[in-house]
PDB file of N, CA and C in Angstrom:
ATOM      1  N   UNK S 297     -19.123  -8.779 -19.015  1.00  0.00           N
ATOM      2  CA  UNK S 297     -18.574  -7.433 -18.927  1.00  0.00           C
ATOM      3  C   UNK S 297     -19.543  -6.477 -19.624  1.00  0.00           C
ATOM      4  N   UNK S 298     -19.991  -5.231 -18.901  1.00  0.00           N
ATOM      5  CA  UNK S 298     -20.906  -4.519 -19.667  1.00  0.00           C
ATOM      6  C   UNK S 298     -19.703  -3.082 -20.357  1.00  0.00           C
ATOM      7  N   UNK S 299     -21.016  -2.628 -21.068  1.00  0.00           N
ATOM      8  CA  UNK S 299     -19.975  -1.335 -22.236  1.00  0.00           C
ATOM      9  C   UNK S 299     -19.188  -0.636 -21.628  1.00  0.00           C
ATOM     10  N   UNK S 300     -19.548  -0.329 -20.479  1.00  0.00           N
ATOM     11  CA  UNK S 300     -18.616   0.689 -19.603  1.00  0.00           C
ATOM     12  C   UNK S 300     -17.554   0.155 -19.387  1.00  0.00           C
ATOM     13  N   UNK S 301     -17.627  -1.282 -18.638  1.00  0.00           N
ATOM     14  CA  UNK S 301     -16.060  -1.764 -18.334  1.00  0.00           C
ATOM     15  C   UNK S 301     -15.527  -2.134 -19.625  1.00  0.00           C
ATOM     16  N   UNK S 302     -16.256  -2.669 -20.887  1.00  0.00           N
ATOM     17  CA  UNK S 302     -15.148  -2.956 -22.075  1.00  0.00           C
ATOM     18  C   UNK S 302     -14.499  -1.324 -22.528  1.00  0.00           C
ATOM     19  N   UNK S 303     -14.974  -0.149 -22.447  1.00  0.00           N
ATOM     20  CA  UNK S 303     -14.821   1.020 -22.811  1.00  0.00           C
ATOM     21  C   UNK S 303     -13.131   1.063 -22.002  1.00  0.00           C
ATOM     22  N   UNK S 304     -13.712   1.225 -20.751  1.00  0.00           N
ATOM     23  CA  UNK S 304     -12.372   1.510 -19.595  1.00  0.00           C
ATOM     24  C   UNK S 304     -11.099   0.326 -20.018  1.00  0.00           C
ATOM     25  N   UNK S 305     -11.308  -0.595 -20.155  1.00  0.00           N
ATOM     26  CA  UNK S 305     -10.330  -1.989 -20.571  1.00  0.00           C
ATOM     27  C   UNK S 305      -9.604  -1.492 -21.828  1.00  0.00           C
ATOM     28  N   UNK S 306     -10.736  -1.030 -23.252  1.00  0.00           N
ATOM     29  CA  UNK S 306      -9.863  -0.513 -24.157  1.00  0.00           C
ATOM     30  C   UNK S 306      -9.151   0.304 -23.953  1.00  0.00           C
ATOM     31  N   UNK S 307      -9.340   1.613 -23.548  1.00  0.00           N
ATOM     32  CA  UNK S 307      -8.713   2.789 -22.970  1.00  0.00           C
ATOM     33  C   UNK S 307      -7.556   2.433 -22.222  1.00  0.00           C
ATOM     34  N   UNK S 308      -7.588   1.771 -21.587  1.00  0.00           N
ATOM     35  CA  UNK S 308      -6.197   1.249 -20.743  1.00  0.00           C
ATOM     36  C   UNK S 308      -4.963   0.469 -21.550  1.00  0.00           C
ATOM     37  N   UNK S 309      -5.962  -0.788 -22.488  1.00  0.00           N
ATOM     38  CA  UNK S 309      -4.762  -0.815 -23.424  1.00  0.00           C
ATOM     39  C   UNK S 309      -4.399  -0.229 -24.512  1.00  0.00           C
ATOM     40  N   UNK S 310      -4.786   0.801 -24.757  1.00  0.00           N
ATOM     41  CA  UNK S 310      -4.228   2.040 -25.651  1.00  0.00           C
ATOM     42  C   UNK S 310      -3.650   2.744 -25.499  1.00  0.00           C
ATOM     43  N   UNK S 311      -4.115   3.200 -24.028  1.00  0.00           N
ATOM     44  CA  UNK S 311      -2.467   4.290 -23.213  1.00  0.00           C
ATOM     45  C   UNK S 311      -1.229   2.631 -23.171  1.00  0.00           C
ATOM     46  N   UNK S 312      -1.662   1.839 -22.647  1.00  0.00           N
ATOM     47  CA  UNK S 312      -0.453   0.974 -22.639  1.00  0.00           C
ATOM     48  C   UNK S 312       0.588   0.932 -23.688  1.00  0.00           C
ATOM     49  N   UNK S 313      -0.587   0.537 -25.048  1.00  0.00           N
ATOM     50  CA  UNK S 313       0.532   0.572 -26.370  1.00  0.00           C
ATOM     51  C   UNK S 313       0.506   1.927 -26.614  1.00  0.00           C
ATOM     52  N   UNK S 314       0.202   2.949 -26.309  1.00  0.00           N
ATOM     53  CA  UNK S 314       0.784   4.192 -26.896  1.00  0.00           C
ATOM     54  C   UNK S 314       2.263   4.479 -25.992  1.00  0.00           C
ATOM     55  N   UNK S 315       2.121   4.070 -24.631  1.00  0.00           N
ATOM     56  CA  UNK S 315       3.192   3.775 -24.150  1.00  0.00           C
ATOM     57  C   UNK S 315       4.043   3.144 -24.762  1.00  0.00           C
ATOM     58  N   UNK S 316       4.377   2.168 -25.350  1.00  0.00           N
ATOM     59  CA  UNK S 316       5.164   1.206 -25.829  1.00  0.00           C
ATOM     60  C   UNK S 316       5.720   1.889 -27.186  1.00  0.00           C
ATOM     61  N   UNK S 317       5.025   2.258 -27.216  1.00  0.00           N
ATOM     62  CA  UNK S 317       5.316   2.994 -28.971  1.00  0.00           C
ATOM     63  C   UNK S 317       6.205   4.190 -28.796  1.00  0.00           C
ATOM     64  N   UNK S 318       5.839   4.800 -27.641  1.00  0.00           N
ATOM     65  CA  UNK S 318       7.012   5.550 -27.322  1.00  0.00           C
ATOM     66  C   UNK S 318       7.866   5.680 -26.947  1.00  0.00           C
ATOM     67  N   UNK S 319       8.212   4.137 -26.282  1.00  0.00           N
ATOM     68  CA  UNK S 319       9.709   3.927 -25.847  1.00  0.00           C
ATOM     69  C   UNK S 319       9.620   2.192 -25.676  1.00  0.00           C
ATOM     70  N   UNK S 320      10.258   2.177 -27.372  1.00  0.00           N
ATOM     71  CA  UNK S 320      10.588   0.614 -27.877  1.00  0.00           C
ATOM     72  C   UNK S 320      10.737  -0.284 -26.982  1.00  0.00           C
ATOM     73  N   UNK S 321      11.388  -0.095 -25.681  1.00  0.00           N
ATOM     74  CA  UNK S 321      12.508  -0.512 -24.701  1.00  0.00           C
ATOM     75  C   UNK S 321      11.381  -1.375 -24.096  1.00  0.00           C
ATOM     76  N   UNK S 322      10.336  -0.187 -23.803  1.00  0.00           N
ATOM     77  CA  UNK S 322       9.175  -1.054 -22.885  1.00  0.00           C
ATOM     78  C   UNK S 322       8.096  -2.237 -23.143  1.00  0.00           C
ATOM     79  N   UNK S 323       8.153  -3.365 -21.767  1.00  0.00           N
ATOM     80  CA  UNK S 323       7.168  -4.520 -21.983  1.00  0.00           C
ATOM     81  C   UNK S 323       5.727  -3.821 -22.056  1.00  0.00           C
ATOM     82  N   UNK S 324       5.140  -4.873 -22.291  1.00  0.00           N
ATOM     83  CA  UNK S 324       3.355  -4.743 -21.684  1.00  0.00           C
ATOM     84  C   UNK S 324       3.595  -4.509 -20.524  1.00  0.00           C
ATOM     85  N   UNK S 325       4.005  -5.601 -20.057  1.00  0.00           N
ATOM     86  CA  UNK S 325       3.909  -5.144 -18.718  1.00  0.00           C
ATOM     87  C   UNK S 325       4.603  -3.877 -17.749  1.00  0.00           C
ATOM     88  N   UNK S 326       5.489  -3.507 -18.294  1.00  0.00           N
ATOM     89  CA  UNK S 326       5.959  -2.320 -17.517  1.00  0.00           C
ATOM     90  C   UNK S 326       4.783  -1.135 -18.332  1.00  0.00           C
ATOM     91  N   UNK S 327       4.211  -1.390 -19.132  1.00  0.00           N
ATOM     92  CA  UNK S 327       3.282  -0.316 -19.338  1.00  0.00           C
ATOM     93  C   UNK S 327       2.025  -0.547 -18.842  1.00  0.00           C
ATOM     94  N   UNK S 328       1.448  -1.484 -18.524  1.00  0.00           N
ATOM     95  CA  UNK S 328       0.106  -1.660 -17.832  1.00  0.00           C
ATOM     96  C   UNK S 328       0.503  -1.202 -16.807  1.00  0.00           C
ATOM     97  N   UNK S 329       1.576  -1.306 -16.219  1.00  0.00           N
ATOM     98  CA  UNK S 329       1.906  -0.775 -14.634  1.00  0.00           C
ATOM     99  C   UNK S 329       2.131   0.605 -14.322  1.00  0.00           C
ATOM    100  N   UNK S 330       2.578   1.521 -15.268  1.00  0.00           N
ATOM    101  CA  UNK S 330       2.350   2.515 -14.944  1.00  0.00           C
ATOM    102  C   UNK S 330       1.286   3.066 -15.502  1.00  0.00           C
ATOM    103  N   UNK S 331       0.373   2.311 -16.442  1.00  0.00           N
ATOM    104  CA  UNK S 331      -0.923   3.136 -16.333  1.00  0.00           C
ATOM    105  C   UNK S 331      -1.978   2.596 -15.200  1.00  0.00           C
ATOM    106  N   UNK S 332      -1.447   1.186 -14.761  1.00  0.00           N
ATOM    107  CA  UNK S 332      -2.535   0.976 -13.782  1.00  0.00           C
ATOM    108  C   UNK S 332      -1.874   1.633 -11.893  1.00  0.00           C
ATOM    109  N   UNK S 333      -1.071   2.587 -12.335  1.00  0.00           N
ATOM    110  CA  UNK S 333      -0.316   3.097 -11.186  1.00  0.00           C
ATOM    111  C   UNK S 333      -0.625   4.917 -11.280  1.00  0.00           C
ATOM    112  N   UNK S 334      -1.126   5.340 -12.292  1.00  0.00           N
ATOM    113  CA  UNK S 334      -1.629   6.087 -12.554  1.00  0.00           C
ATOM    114  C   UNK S 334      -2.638   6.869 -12.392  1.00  0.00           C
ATOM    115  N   UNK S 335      -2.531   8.029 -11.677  1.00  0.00           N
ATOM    116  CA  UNK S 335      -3.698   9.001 -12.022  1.00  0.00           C
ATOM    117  C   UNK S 335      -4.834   9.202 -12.839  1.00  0.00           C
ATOM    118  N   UNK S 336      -4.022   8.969 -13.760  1.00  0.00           N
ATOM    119  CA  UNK S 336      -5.045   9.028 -15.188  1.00  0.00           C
ATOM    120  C   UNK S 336      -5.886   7.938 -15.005  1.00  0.00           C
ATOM    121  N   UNK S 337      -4.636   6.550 -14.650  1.00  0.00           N
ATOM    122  CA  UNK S 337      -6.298   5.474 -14.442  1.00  0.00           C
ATOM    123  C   UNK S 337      -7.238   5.323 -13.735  1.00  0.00           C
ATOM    124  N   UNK S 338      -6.891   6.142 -12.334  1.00  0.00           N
ATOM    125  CA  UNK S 338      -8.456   6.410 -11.627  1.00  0.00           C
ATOM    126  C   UNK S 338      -9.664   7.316 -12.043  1.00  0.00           C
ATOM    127  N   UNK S 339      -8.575   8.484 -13.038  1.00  0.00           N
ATOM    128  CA  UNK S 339     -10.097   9.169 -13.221  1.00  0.00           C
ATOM    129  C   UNK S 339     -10.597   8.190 -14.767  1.00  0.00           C
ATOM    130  N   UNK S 340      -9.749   7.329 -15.380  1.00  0.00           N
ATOM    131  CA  UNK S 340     -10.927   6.319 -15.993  1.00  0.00           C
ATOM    132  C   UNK S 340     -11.492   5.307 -15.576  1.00  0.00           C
ATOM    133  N   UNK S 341     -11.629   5.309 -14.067  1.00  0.00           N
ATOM    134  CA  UNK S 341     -11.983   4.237 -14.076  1.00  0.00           C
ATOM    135  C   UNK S 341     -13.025   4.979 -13.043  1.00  0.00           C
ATOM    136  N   UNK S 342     -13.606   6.401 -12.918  1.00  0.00           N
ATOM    137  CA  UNK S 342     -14.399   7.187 -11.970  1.00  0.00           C
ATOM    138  C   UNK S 342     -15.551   7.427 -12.948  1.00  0.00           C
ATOM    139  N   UNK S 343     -16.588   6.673 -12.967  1.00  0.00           N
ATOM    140  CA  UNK S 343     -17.728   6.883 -14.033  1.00  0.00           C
ATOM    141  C   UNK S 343     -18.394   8.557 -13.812  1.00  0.00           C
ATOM    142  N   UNK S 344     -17.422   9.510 -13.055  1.00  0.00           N
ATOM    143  CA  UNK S 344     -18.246  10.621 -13.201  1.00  0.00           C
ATOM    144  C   UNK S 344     -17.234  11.364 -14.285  1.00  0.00           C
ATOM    145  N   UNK S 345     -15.888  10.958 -13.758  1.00  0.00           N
ATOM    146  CA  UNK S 345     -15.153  11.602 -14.982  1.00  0.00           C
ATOM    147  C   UNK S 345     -15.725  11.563 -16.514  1.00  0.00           C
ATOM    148  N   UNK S 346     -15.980  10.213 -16.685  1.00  0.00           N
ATOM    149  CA  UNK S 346     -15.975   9.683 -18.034  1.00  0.00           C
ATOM    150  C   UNK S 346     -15.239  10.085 -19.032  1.00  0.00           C
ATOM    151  N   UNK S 347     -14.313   9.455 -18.460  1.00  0.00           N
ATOM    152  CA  UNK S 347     -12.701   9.839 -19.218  1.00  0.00           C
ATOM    153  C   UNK S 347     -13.078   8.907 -20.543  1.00  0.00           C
ATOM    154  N   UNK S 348     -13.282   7.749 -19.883  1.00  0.00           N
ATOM    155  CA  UNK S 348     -13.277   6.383 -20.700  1.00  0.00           C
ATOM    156  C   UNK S 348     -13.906   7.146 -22.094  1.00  0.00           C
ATOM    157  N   UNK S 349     -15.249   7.858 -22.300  1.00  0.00           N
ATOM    158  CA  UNK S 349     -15.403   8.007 -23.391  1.00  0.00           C
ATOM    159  C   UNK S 349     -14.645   8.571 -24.412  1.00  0.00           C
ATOM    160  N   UNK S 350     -13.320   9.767 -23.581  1.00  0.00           N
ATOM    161  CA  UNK S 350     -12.885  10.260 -24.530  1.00  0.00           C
ATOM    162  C   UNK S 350     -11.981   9.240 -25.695  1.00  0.00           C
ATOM    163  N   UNK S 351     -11.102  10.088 -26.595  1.00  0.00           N
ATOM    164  CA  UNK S 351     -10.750   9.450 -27.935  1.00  0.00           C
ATOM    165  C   UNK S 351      -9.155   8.525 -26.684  1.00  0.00           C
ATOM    166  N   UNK S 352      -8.962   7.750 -26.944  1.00  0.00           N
ATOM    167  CA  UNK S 352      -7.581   7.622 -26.531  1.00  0.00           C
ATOM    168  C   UNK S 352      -6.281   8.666 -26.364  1.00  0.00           C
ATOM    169  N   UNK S 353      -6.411   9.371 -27.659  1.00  0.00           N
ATOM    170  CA  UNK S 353      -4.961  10.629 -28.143  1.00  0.00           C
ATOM    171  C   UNK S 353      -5.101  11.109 -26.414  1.00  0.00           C
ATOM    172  N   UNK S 354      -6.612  12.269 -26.319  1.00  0.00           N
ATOM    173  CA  UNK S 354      -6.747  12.734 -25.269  1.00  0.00           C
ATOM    174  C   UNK S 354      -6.170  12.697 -24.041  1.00  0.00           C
ATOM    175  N   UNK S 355      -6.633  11.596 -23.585  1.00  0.00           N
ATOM    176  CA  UNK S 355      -6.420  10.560 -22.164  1.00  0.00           C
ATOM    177  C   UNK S 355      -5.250  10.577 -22.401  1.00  0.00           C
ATOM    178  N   UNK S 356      -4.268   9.854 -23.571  1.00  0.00           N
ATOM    179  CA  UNK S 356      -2.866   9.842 -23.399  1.00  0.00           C
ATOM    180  C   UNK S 356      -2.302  11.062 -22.780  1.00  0.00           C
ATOM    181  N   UNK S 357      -2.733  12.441 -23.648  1.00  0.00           N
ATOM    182  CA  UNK S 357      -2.389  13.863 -22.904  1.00  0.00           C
ATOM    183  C   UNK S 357      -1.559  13.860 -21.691  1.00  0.00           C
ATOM    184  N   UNK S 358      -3.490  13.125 -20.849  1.00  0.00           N
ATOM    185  CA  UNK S 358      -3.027  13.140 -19.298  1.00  0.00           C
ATOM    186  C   UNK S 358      -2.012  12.591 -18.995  1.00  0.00           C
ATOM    187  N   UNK S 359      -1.934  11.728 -19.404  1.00  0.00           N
ATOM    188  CA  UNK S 359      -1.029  10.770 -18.748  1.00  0.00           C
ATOM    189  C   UNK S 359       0.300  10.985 -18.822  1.00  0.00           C
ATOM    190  N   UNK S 360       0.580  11.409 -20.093  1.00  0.00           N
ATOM    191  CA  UNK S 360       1.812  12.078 -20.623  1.00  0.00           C
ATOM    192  C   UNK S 360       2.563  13.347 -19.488  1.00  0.00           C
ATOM    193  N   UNK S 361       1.265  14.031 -19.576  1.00  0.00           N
ATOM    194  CA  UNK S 361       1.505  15.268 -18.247  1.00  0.00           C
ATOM    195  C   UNK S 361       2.076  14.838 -17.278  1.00  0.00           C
ATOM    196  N   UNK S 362       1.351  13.857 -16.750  1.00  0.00           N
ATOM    197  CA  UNK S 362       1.222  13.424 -15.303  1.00  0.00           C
ATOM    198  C   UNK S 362       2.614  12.332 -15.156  1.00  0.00           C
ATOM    199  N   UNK S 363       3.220  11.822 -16.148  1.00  0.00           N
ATOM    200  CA  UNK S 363       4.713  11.310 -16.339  1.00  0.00           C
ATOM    201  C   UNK S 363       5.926  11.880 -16.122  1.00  0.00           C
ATOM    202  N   UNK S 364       5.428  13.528 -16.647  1.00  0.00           N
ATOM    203  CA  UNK S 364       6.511  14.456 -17.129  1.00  0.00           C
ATOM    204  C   UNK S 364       6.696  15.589 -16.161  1.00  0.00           C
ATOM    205  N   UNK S 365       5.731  15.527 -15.262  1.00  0.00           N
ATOM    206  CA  UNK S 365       5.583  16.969 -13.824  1.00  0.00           C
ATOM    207  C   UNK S 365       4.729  16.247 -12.592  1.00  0.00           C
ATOM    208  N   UNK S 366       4.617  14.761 -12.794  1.00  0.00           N
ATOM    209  CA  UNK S 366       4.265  14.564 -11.748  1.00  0.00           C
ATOM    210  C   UNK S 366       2.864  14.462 -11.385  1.00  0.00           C
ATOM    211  N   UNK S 367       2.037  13.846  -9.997  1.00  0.00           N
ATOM    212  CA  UNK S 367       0.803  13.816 -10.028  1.00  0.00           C
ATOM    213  C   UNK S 367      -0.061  14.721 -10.211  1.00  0.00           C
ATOM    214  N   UNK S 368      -0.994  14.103 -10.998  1.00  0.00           N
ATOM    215  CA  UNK S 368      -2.205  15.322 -11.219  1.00  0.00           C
ATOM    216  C   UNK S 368      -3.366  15.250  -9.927  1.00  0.00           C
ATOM    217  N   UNK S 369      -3.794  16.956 -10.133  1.00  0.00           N
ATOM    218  CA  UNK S 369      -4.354  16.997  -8.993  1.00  0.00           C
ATOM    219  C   UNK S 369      -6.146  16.394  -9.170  1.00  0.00           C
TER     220      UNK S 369
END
């Protein structure tokens, strides 16, 4: 695995457990699934975005948005 994909891998499980952290209720797995069902995870996983570099908090943002009003454009 090179830096880019370990970058994108962390990032994914950080929105996951930041998911989890915000609602006790939820598995891993129901949180990998909606971040790997996610908007947010294509533009980290679009090496022009380079989402991946940002801090995690960030990226959560999106995702948060994109939970709460729906797909981002």
């Amino acid at each position: 695995m090179n830096e880019v994909m370990e970058m994108k891998a962390y990032m994914v499980n950080k929105l996951a457990m930041m998911l989890m952290e915000h609602d006790r209720e939820m598995s891993m797995e129901q949180a990998l699934g909606i971040v790997f069902n996610s908007d947010t995870y294509q533009k980290i996983m679009n090496d022009k975005t380079r989402l991946y570099y940002q801090s995690p908090l960030y990226v959560f943002s999106f995702l948060d948005q994109e939970l709460k009003l729906g797909k981002m454009n």
